[in-house]
Amino acid sequence: MDTFKIRGGRPLIGSIPISGSKNAALPLMAGALLADGPVTIENTPLLQDIFTFNNVIRVTGARVEFEEEKRSLSIDPSGMYHFESPYDLVRKMRASFYMAGALIGASGYARVSLPGGCAWGPRPVNLHLEGLKAFGADIEMDKGYVVAKAPGGRLPGGVFDMNPSSVGATVNLILAAVKAKGTSVIRNAAREPDVVNLCENLNRLGARISGLGTAELIIEGTDSISGGTMYNTPDRIETGTFMIAAAMIPGSDLILEKTDTEDLGSFVDTFRKLGCGLELTKHSIRVTAPESLPPISIDTAIYPGFPTDLQAQWATMMTAANGTSIITDHIYPDRFSYIPELNRLGASITQKENLAIIQGATPLTGASVMSTDLRASVSLVIAGMAASGETDVLRVYHLDRGYEFLEEKLNKVGADIRRVQEAGS
Ligand code: UD1
């Protein structure tokens, strides 16, 4: 397992290209399994989660080839014969559960392991299963696996009211419904750009999905989806992460290129309150750090609200703000494992139920801290870059799941991050 050794206190100056989105690429990869011929997904990031999902897909007999230099991933589903996703792979990454929708959509049968728990509390799949049932699937549990069957090989379709709105369940139900016999409706569907991007790409290959970007998706079943090209979106969470890093580290002047500013939702409005220099075009953002940061409280919400995937980074930045701020996570109330780690660096944060209460400004001082999940890990990297002295962030394998070439990108704009192998690992 690798550790990052970070020498802090260096401003981020220069430009960083934003990579393709992990969370948008995974649904596209699952969607490719619905096609009659090969599908190429452009702008696929080189990330551990993508490699894991490639292996999940290979289990089915589909062919996967990744031209890594070009970030071009080709999936040929024509040889699929084994409609199963095993526990050993699904437990590594919850999004593997997209195979339930993809396999039943493609073949009328899916046997997919339940994903199990997660570092930040229970993450149920009840909505995925209730939705599949509403669309006509027979569902049984078998030794930790979900076995879903479409009567006669194709789902009839149906109506599902989703509560709460779930990104994962919306993706799974779209995948299941695209090649159904009849029409399906998802009410209170997720409106995240990742979902819209999936629908746009599937429609280009012959799907008939309407209501894109609204809370009601209507999916008319179609007999076939053709092979072709899908286009992945830039990673809005990576974009937001670097914006926060630039705002927190004094003297920073950072340009983020190849992003899509429209996908950031209300995050940009909240970010403006920090008083940074902020210049936006459709595909680029320039952030200059303010003289001092005001305390800005946030509440996470479904898109276009403040993303739960950026709350740990925001909390980290708020340790440098003059005053008290509160982070409330309504989506994942237990997602606060970073608090004790930030406190080891000198922060003053307390947790009360789904609130993190941050008393700033507290200067951070380097120490050893441990990564616990993807977004907590990147928050510790931001903290290490802002801290005085040297910070060791242990177990950075979480970062390799979701941030493409993180240390290379940050070092190019002035950070000092070294990756070393932990002794004995
Ligand atoms: C996705 C993202 C994750 C992000 C999250 C919220 C991927 C791979 N992951 O996760 O990074 O943090 O969206 O934006 O894209 N829920 C249920 N029952 C279900 C499913 C979800 O009650 O069957 C609840 C969850 O507990 C949570 C809420 O719905 O409170 C939203 O979760 P969901 O949108 O499903 O998150 P994921 O798709 O797992």
Short mmCIF file of C-alpha atoms and ligand atoms in Angstrom, two decimals:
data_model
loop_
_atom_site.label_atom_id
_atom_site.label_comp_id
_atom_site.label_asym_id
_atom_site.label_seq_id
_atom_site.Cartn_x
_atom_site.Cartn_y
_atom_site.Cartn_z
CA MET A 1 0.00 0.00 0.00
CA ASP A 2 1.32 3.43 -0.93
CA THR A 3 1.69 6.55 1.20
CA PHE A 4 1.77 10.16 0.05
CA LYS A 5 4.47 12.31 1.67
CA ILE A 6 3.33 15.89 1.26
CA ARG A 7 5.37 19.01 2.01
CA GLY A 8 2.78 21.71 2.53
CA GLY A 9 2.50 25.44 2.16
CA ARG A 10 3.08 25.69 -1.60
CA PRO A 11 0.56 27.61 -3.71
CA LEU A 12 -1.01 25.88 -6.72
CA ILE A 13 -0.13 27.91 -9.81
CA GLY A 14 -0.72 26.77 -13.38
CA SER A 15 -3.28 24.66 -15.19
CA ILE A 16 -4.65 21.16 -14.73
CA PRO A 17 -6.62 19.21 -17.34
CA ILE A 18 -9.71 17.56 -15.86
CA SER A 19 -10.10 13.84 -16.56
CA GLY A 20 -13.16 11.91 -17.67
CA SER A 21 -15.66 11.26 -14.90
CA LYS A 22 -15.52 7.96 -13.04
CA ASN A 23 -19.16 8.07 -11.97
CA ALA A 24 -20.36 8.88 -15.48
CA ALA A 25 -18.12 6.31 -17.19
CA LEU A 26 -19.36 3.34 -15.15
CA PRO A 27 -23.01 3.64 -16.32
CA LEU A 28 -21.80 3.98 -19.93
CA MET A 29 -19.77 0.80 -19.58
CA ALA A 30 -22.82 -1.05 -18.27
CA GLY A 31 -24.93 0.52 -21.03
CA ALA A 32 -22.54 -0.80 -23.69
CA LEU A 33 -23.69 -4.32 -22.78
CA LEU A 34 -27.13 -3.54 -24.25
CA ALA A 35 -25.70 -2.98 -27.74
CA ASP A 36 -25.75 -5.40 -30.68
CA GLY A 37 -22.15 -4.59 -31.61
CA PRO A 38 -18.95 -3.03 -30.24
CA VAL A 39 -19.19 0.25 -28.34
CA THR A 40 -16.26 2.63 -27.84
CA ILE A 41 -16.33 4.97 -24.86
CA GLU A 42 -14.18 8.06 -25.33
CA ASN A 43 -12.61 10.00 -22.43
CA THR A 44 -12.55 7.02 -20.07
CA PRO A 45 -10.23 7.74 -17.13
CA LEU A 46 -7.39 5.42 -16.10
CA LEU A 47 -8.69 4.52 -12.66
CA GLN A 48 -8.77 1.43 -10.50
CA ASP A 49 -12.59 1.43 -10.45
CA ILE A 50 -12.65 1.35 -14.25
CA PHE A 51 -10.20 -1.58 -14.28
CA THR A 52 -12.35 -3.37 -11.70
CA PHE A 53 -15.48 -2.86 -13.79
CA ASN A 54 -13.65 -4.06 -16.90
CA ASN A 55 -13.07 -7.33 -15.04
CA VAL A 56 -16.71 -7.49 -13.94
CA ILE A 57 -17.73 -7.13 -17.59
CA ARG A 58 -15.19 -9.72 -18.80
CA VAL A 59 -16.81 -12.37 -16.56
CA THR A 60 -19.84 -12.27 -18.89
CA GLY A 61 -17.78 -13.20 -21.95
CA ALA A 62 -17.94 -9.66 -23.40
CA ARG A 63 -14.62 -8.43 -24.80
CA VAL A 64 -13.01 -5.36 -23.29
CA GLU A 65 -10.04 -3.50 -24.76
CA PHE A 66 -8.66 -0.32 -23.23
CA GLU A 67 -6.44 1.87 -25.40
CA GLU A 68 -5.09 3.61 -22.35
CA GLU A 69 -3.07 6.35 -24.07
CA LYS A 70 -6.15 7.43 -25.98
CA ARG A 71 -8.51 6.95 -22.98
CA SER A 72 -10.63 4.93 -25.38
CA LEU A 73 -12.42 1.88 -24.01
CA SER A 74 -14.01 -0.66 -26.37
CA ILE A 75 -16.59 -3.16 -25.19
CA ASP A 76 -17.93 -5.84 -27.50
CA PRO A 77 -20.91 -7.54 -25.87
CA SER A 78 -21.68 -9.88 -28.77
CA GLY A 79 -20.00 -12.89 -27.10
CA MET A 80 -21.83 -12.57 -23.75
CA TYR A 81 -22.96 -15.91 -22.38
CA HIS A 82 -22.54 -15.80 -18.59
CA PHE A 83 -25.01 -13.40 -17.00
CA GLU A 84 -23.46 -13.24 -13.56
CA SER A 85 -21.36 -10.89 -11.40
CA PRO A 86 -19.47 -12.58 -8.56
CA TYR A 87 -19.08 -11.35 -4.97
CA ASP A 88 -15.28 -11.17 -5.22
CA LEU A 89 -15.57 -8.34 -7.74
CA VAL A 90 -18.83 -6.67 -6.67
CA ARG A 91 -17.60 -6.22 -3.08
CA LYS A 92 -14.66 -4.18 -4.41
CA MET A 93 -16.92 -1.62 -5.99
CA ARG A 94 -20.62 -1.06 -5.34
CA ALA A 95 -21.30 0.34 -8.80
CA SER A 96 -20.77 -3.22 -10.10
CA PHE A 97 -24.38 -3.63 -9.09
CA TYR A 98 -25.21 -1.81 -12.37
CA MET A 99 -24.77 -5.27 -13.85
CA ALA A 100 -28.22 -6.19 -12.48
CA GLY A 101 -29.94 -3.71 -14.83
CA ALA A 102 -27.51 -4.26 -17.69
CA LEU A 103 -27.76 -8.06 -17.69
CA ILE A 104 -31.51 -8.30 -17.30
CA GLY A 105 -31.86 -5.60 -19.95
CA ALA A 106 -29.53 -7.43 -22.34
CA SER A 107 -30.60 -11.01 -21.75
CA GLY A 108 -33.62 -11.22 -19.45
CA TYR A 109 -31.54 -12.84 -16.69
CA ALA A 110 -29.09 -11.53 -14.09
CA ARG A 111 -27.37 -13.16 -11.13
CA VAL A 112 -25.48 -10.44 -9.30
CA SER A 113 -23.94 -10.45 -5.84
CA LEU A 114 -25.33 -8.01 -3.28
CA PRO A 115 -22.61 -5.37 -2.71
CA GLY A 116 -22.49 -5.46 1.10
CA GLY A 117 -21.52 -2.56 3.39
CA CYS A 118 -19.33 0.43 2.84
CA ALA A 119 -16.87 2.51 4.87
CA TRP A 120 -19.46 5.24 5.43
CA GLY A 121 -22.43 3.27 6.63
CA PRO A 122 -25.19 1.17 5.12
CA ARG A 123 -25.88 1.74 1.44
CA PRO A 124 -29.00 -0.21 0.62
CA VAL A 125 -30.12 -1.44 -2.81
CA ASN A 126 -33.81 -1.77 -1.95
CA LEU A 127 -34.82 0.85 -4.55
CA HIS A 128 -32.92 -0.98 -7.30
CA LEU A 129 -34.81 -4.18 -6.48
CA GLU A 130 -38.23 -2.60 -5.97
CA GLY A 131 -37.81 -0.77 -9.27
CA LEU A 132 -36.89 -3.94 -11.15
CA LYS A 133 -39.97 -5.61 -9.67
CA ALA A 134 -42.15 -2.66 -10.72
CA PHE A 135 -40.83 -3.13 -14.27
CA GLY A 136 -41.93 -6.78 -14.17
CA ALA A 137 -38.84 -8.71 -13.01
CA ASP A 138 -39.11 -11.78 -10.80
CA ILE A 139 -36.54 -11.34 -8.04
CA GLU A 140 -35.17 -14.02 -5.73
CA MET A 141 -32.32 -14.05 -3.23
CA ASP A 142 -29.85 -16.91 -3.42
CA LYS A 143 -26.89 -17.11 -1.01
CA GLY A 144 -26.06 -13.40 -1.11
CA TYR A 145 -26.95 -13.05 -4.79
CA VAL A 146 -29.88 -11.33 -6.44
CA VAL A 147 -31.39 -13.45 -9.20
CA ALA A 148 -33.57 -11.36 -11.51
CA LYS A 149 -35.57 -12.84 -14.38
CA ALA A 150 -37.73 -11.24 -17.03
CA PRO A 151 -40.76 -13.40 -17.84
CA GLY A 152 -40.44 -14.53 -21.47
CA GLY A 153 -36.94 -12.98 -21.72
CA ARG A 154 -37.98 -9.30 -21.84
CA LEU A 155 -39.34 -7.05 -19.11
CA PRO A 156 -42.84 -5.71 -19.74
CA GLY A 157 -41.96 -2.29 -18.22
CA GLY A 158 -43.90 -0.37 -15.59
CA VAL A 159 -44.00 2.68 -13.37
CA PHE A 160 -41.71 3.24 -10.37
CA ASP A 161 -41.90 6.07 -7.84
CA MET A 162 -38.43 6.41 -6.38
CA ASN A 163 -38.05 7.71 -2.85
CA PRO A 164 -35.44 8.95 -2.08
CA SER A 165 -34.04 9.81 -5.47
CA SER A 166 -31.05 7.54 -6.09
CA VAL A 167 -28.40 7.88 -8.79
CA GLY A 168 -27.54 4.19 -8.76
CA ALA A 169 -31.13 2.95 -8.82
CA THR A 170 -32.01 5.36 -11.64
CA VAL A 171 -29.07 4.08 -13.70
CA ASN A 172 -29.97 0.44 -13.03
CA LEU A 173 -33.61 0.97 -13.99
CA ILE A 174 -32.72 2.82 -17.19
CA LEU A 175 -30.46 -0.08 -18.18
CA ALA A 176 -33.22 -2.58 -17.42
CA ALA A 177 -35.91 -0.65 -19.31
CA VAL A 178 -34.20 0.42 -22.52
CA LYS A 179 -34.86 -2.90 -24.29
CA ALA A 180 -38.08 -3.79 -22.45
CA LYS A 181 -41.20 -4.79 -24.40
CA GLY A 182 -43.24 -1.85 -23.16
CA THR A 183 -42.81 1.63 -21.72
CA SER A 184 -41.32 2.35 -18.28
CA VAL A 185 -41.55 5.47 -16.15
CA ILE A 186 -39.19 6.48 -13.34
CA ARG A 187 -40.67 9.17 -11.10
CA ASN A 188 -38.42 11.23 -8.81
CA ALA A 189 -35.52 10.01 -10.96
CA ALA A 190 -32.00 11.29 -10.27
CA ARG A 191 -31.13 14.32 -12.43
CA GLU A 192 -27.36 14.15 -11.95
CA PRO A 193 -25.29 14.90 -15.10
CA ASP A 194 -24.07 11.28 -14.94
CA VAL A 195 -27.64 10.09 -15.53
CA VAL A 196 -28.33 12.63 -18.29
CA ASN A 197 -25.11 11.63 -20.02
CA LEU A 198 -26.08 7.95 -19.95
CA CYS A 199 -29.48 8.75 -21.49
CA GLU A 200 -27.98 10.97 -24.22
CA ASN A 201 -25.48 8.30 -25.19
CA LEU A 202 -28.04 5.50 -25.21
CA ASN A 203 -30.45 7.62 -27.26
CA ARG A 204 -27.73 8.21 -29.82
CA LEU A 205 -27.46 4.44 -30.24
CA GLY A 206 -31.21 3.91 -30.62
CA ALA A 207 -32.78 4.10 -27.14
CA ARG A 208 -35.98 6.09 -26.66
CA ILE A 209 -35.63 7.93 -23.37
CA SER A 210 -37.35 11.25 -22.78
CA GLY A 211 -37.50 13.68 -19.86
CA LEU A 212 -33.71 13.97 -19.69
CA GLY A 213 -32.60 16.19 -16.80
CA THR A 214 -36.08 16.15 -15.25
CA ALA A 215 -37.42 14.06 -12.38
CA GLU A 216 -39.61 11.95 -14.68
CA LEU A 217 -37.89 9.71 -17.17
CA ILE A 218 -40.00 7.89 -19.75
CA ILE A 219 -38.33 4.97 -21.45
CA GLU A 220 -40.01 3.38 -24.43
CA GLY A 221 -38.59 -0.07 -24.96
CA THR A 222 -36.77 -0.75 -28.20
CA ASP A 223 -35.75 -4.02 -29.89
CA SER A 224 -32.14 -3.10 -30.46
CA ILE A 225 -29.35 -0.74 -29.50
CA SER A 226 -26.63 -0.39 -32.07
CA GLY A 227 -22.89 -0.38 -31.53
CA GLY A 228 -21.09 2.94 -31.91
CA THR A 229 -19.34 5.63 -29.89
CA MET A 230 -20.23 6.98 -26.45
CA TYR A 231 -18.72 10.16 -25.00
CA ASN A 232 -17.90 10.44 -21.32
CA THR A 233 -18.21 13.77 -19.47
CA PRO A 234 -15.44 15.59 -17.56
CA ASP A 235 -15.31 14.78 -13.84
CA ARG A 236 -17.29 17.44 -11.97
CA ILE A 237 -16.13 16.14 -8.58
CA GLU A 238 -12.46 16.32 -9.59
CA THR A 239 -13.15 19.87 -10.81
CA GLY A 240 -14.77 20.87 -7.52
CA THR A 241 -11.97 19.23 -5.53
CA PHE A 242 -9.27 21.29 -7.28
CA MET A 243 -11.35 24.48 -6.99
CA ILE A 244 -11.50 23.96 -3.23
CA ALA A 245 -7.76 23.22 -3.01
CA ALA A 246 -6.96 26.46 -4.86
CA ALA A 247 -9.29 28.49 -2.64
CA MET A 248 -7.78 27.07 0.54
CA ILE A 249 -4.06 27.36 -0.24
CA PRO A 250 -2.93 31.01 -0.03
CA GLY A 251 -1.31 32.45 -3.16
CA SER A 252 -2.90 29.89 -5.51
CA ASP A 253 -3.90 30.80 -9.06
CA LEU A 254 -5.21 27.66 -10.73
CA ILE A 255 -6.83 27.07 -14.10
CA LEU A 256 -8.88 23.91 -14.66
CA GLU A 257 -9.18 22.96 -18.31
CA LYS A 258 -11.35 20.50 -20.26
CA THR A 259 -14.09 20.66 -17.65
CA ASP A 260 -17.79 21.34 -18.11
CA THR A 261 -18.90 24.19 -15.89
CA GLU A 262 -22.60 23.57 -16.59
CA ASP A 263 -22.39 20.25 -14.75
CA LEU A 264 -21.40 21.87 -11.45
CA GLY A 265 -24.96 22.86 -10.51
CA SER A 266 -25.34 25.12 -7.49
CA PHE A 267 -21.81 24.30 -6.27
CA VAL A 268 -20.56 27.31 -8.25
CA ASP A 269 -23.02 29.65 -6.48
CA THR A 270 -21.87 28.42 -3.08
CA PHE A 271 -18.23 28.66 -4.13
CA ARG A 272 -18.70 32.31 -5.18
CA LYS A 273 -19.49 33.20 -1.55
CA LEU A 274 -15.85 32.47 -0.66
CA GLY A 275 -14.76 35.70 -2.34
CA CYS A 276 -12.13 34.02 -4.57
CA GLY A 277 -11.21 35.31 -7.96
CA LEU A 278 -13.40 33.15 -10.23
CA GLU A 279 -13.44 33.18 -14.03
CA LEU A 280 -15.63 30.69 -15.84
CA THR A 281 -16.04 29.73 -19.47
CA LYS A 282 -18.00 26.71 -20.71
CA HIS A 283 -14.95 24.45 -20.43
CA SER A 284 -12.51 26.19 -18.06
CA ILE A 285 -12.36 27.69 -14.59
CA ARG A 286 -9.74 29.96 -13.04
CA VAL A 287 -9.63 30.26 -9.26
CA THR A 288 -7.40 32.66 -7.33
CA ALA A 289 -7.22 32.24 -3.58
CA PRO A 290 -8.80 35.05 -1.51
CA GLU A 291 -6.91 37.00 1.18
CA SER A 292 -9.02 35.28 3.83
CA LEU A 293 -11.88 32.77 3.78
CA PRO A 294 -15.30 33.42 5.30
CA PRO A 295 -17.12 30.55 7.06
CA ILE A 296 -19.74 29.16 4.66
CA SER A 297 -22.05 26.39 5.88
CA ILE A 298 -23.39 23.86 3.40
CA ASP A 299 -26.14 21.24 3.19
CA THR A 300 -25.67 18.37 0.76
CA ALA A 301 -28.56 17.66 -1.58
CA ILE A 302 -29.33 15.80 -4.76
CA TYR A 303 -28.31 17.53 -8.00
CA PRO A 304 -28.25 20.47 -8.61
CA GLY A 305 -27.64 20.89 -4.86
CA PHE A 306 -24.28 20.71 -3.11
CA PRO A 307 -22.81 17.23 -3.83
CA THR A 308 -22.11 14.89 -0.91
CA ASP A 309 -18.94 13.93 -2.83
CA LEU A 310 -17.51 17.41 -2.13
CA GLN A 311 -18.49 17.87 1.52
CA ALA A 312 -15.28 16.43 3.03
CA GLN A 313 -13.17 18.72 0.85
CA TRP A 314 -15.33 21.71 1.83
CA ALA A 315 -14.99 20.84 5.53
CA THR A 316 -11.21 20.74 5.09
CA MET A 317 -11.20 24.20 3.52
CA MET A 318 -13.45 25.55 6.29
CA THR A 319 -10.74 24.81 8.87
CA ALA A 320 -8.99 27.85 7.35
CA ALA A 321 -12.10 30.09 7.49
CA ASN A 322 -12.44 32.74 10.17
CA GLY A 323 -15.42 31.53 12.18
CA THR A 324 -17.74 28.58 12.65
CA SER A 325 -19.27 26.67 9.77
CA ILE A 326 -21.53 23.63 9.67
CA ILE A 327 -21.60 20.83 7.11
CA THR A 328 -24.86 18.88 7.01
CA ASP A 329 -24.96 15.68 4.97
CA HIS A 330 -28.54 14.72 4.17
CA ILE A 331 -27.54 12.05 1.63
CA TYR A 332 -25.05 10.02 3.67
CA PRO A 333 -25.34 10.98 7.37
CA ASP A 334 -22.31 8.89 8.42
CA ARG A 335 -19.84 10.26 5.93
CA PHE A 336 -17.56 11.95 8.46
CA SER A 337 -14.68 9.53 8.96
CA TYR A 338 -12.26 12.31 8.00
CA ILE A 339 -12.99 14.33 11.17
CA PRO A 340 -10.55 12.60 13.56
CA GLU A 341 -7.86 12.66 10.87
CA LEU A 342 -8.24 16.41 10.24
CA ASN A 343 -8.24 16.98 13.99
CA ARG A 344 -4.86 15.18 14.17
CA LEU A 345 -3.56 17.92 11.87
CA GLY A 346 -4.86 20.61 14.22
CA ALA A 347 -8.45 21.17 13.05
CA SER A 348 -11.24 21.69 15.54
CA ILE A 349 -14.22 19.74 14.23
CA THR A 350 -16.96 18.02 16.18
CA GLN A 351 -19.66 15.73 14.83
CA LYS A 352 -23.25 15.73 15.99
CA GLU A 353 -25.44 13.25 14.11
CA ASN A 354 -25.22 14.28 10.45
CA LEU A 355 -23.49 17.60 11.19
CA ALA A 356 -19.82 18.50 11.24
CA ILE A 357 -19.21 21.69 13.20
CA ILE A 358 -15.96 23.36 12.23
CA GLN A 359 -14.33 26.01 14.37
CA GLY A 360 -11.89 28.04 12.27
CA ALA A 361 -9.41 29.28 11.62
CA THR A 362 -7.04 26.63 12.88
CA PRO A 363 -3.63 26.40 11.23
CA LEU A 364 -2.87 22.83 10.18
CA THR A 365 0.45 21.17 11.01
CA GLY A 366 1.82 18.07 9.29
CA ALA A 367 1.27 14.63 10.87
CA SER A 368 0.48 11.06 9.76
CA VAL A 369 -3.13 10.47 8.77
CA MET A 370 -5.03 7.56 7.32
CA SER A 371 -7.27 7.46 4.29
CA THR A 372 -10.65 5.91 4.91
CA ASP A 373 -12.49 6.38 1.62
CA LEU A 374 -12.08 8.15 -1.68
CA ARG A 375 -13.33 11.66 -0.86
CA ALA A 376 -11.95 11.60 2.71
CA SER A 377 -8.57 10.69 1.23
CA VAL A 378 -8.44 13.58 -1.20
CA SER A 379 -9.46 15.91 1.64
CA LEU A 380 -6.42 14.77 3.59
CA VAL A 381 -4.26 15.52 0.57
CA ILE A 382 -5.71 19.05 0.40
CA ALA A 383 -5.11 19.41 4.14
CA GLY A 384 -1.52 18.19 3.73
CA MET A 385 -0.88 20.72 0.94
CA ALA A 386 -2.24 23.51 3.15
CA ALA A 387 -0.45 22.40 6.33
CA SER A 388 2.96 23.49 7.49
CA GLY A 389 5.60 20.76 7.62
CA GLU A 390 5.24 17.24 6.24
CA THR A 391 2.06 15.18 6.17
CA ASP A 392 1.95 11.46 5.47
CA VAL A 393 -1.34 10.26 4.00
CA LEU A 394 -1.42 6.49 4.39
CA ARG A 395 -3.39 4.02 2.27
CA VAL A 396 -3.80 6.18 -0.80
CA TYR A 397 -5.18 3.25 -2.78
CA HIS A 398 -8.58 4.87 -2.27
CA LEU A 399 -7.36 7.81 -4.36
CA ASP A 400 -6.28 5.54 -7.19
CA ARG A 401 -9.90 4.39 -7.42
CA GLY A 402 -11.17 7.83 -8.33
CA TYR A 403 -8.52 10.50 -9.12
CA GLU A 404 -6.46 10.06 -12.28
CA PHE A 405 -2.74 10.85 -11.74
CA LEU A 406 -3.55 13.02 -8.72
CA GLU A 407 -0.03 13.64 -7.49
CA GLU A 408 1.39 14.20 -10.98
CA LYS A 409 -1.31 16.77 -11.72
CA LEU A 410 -0.79 18.60 -8.42
CA ASN A 411 3.02 18.47 -8.57
CA LYS A 412 2.92 20.09 -12.03
CA VAL A 413 1.23 23.15 -10.50
CA GLY A 414 3.62 23.45 -7.56
CA ALA A 415 2.65 20.85 -4.95
CA ASP A 416 5.30 18.63 -3.40
CA ILE A 417 3.83 15.12 -3.11
CA ARG A 418 5.92 11.95 -3.16
CA ARG A 419 4.42 8.48 -3.43
CA VAL A 420 6.31 5.88 -1.40
CA GLN A 421 5.64 2.22 -0.68
CA GLU A 422 4.74 1.60 2.94
CA ALA A 423 7.27 -0.68 4.64
CA GLY A 424 6.07 -4.27 4.82
CA SER A 425 3.31 -3.81 2.26
C1 UD1 B 1 -23.63 7.73 -6.34
C2 UD1 B 1 -22.17 8.03 -6.52
C3 UD1 B 1 -21.56 8.52 -5.20
C4 UD1 B 1 -22.36 9.69 -4.65
C5 UD1 B 1 -23.85 9.34 -4.57
C6 UD1 B 1 -24.71 10.52 -4.19
C7 UD1 B 1 -21.43 6.49 -8.24
C8 UD1 B 1 -20.64 5.30 -8.59
N1 UD1 B 1 -21.48 6.82 -6.95
O1 UD1 B 1 -23.73 6.67 -5.38
O2 UD1 B 1 -20.22 8.93 -5.46
O3 UD1 B 1 -21.91 9.99 -3.35
O4 UD1 B 1 -24.31 8.89 -5.86
O5 UD1 B 1 -24.56 11.55 -5.11
O6 UD1 B 1 -21.96 7.16 -9.11
N2 UD1 B 1 -30.71 4.78 -1.23
C9 UD1 B 1 -31.67 3.95 -0.68
N3 UD1 B 1 -31.96 2.78 -1.32
C10 UD1 B 1 -31.34 2.41 -2.47
C11 UD1 B 1 -30.36 3.24 -3.03
C12 UD1 B 1 -30.05 4.44 -2.39
O7 UD1 B 1 -32.25 4.26 0.36
O8 UD1 B 1 -31.66 1.33 -3.01
C13 UD1 B 1 -30.36 6.05 -0.56
C14 UD1 B 1 -28.94 6.10 -0.06
O9 UD1 B 1 -28.79 5.51 1.20
C15 UD1 B 1 -28.67 7.61 -0.06
C16 UD1 B 1 -29.50 8.12 -1.23
O10 UD1 B 1 -30.42 7.09 -1.54
O11 UD1 B 1 -29.14 8.18 1.13
C17 UD1 B 1 -28.73 8.45 -2.48
O12 UD1 B 1 -27.85 7.38 -2.80
P1 UD1 B 1 -27.50 7.03 -4.32
O13 UD1 B 1 -27.85 8.21 -5.18
O14 UD1 B 1 -28.11 5.73 -4.67
O15 UD1 B 1 -25.93 6.86 -4.32
P2 UD1 B 1 -25.09 5.87 -5.23
O16 UD1 B 1 -25.73 5.75 -6.57
O17 UD1 B 1 -24.78 4.62 -4.49
#
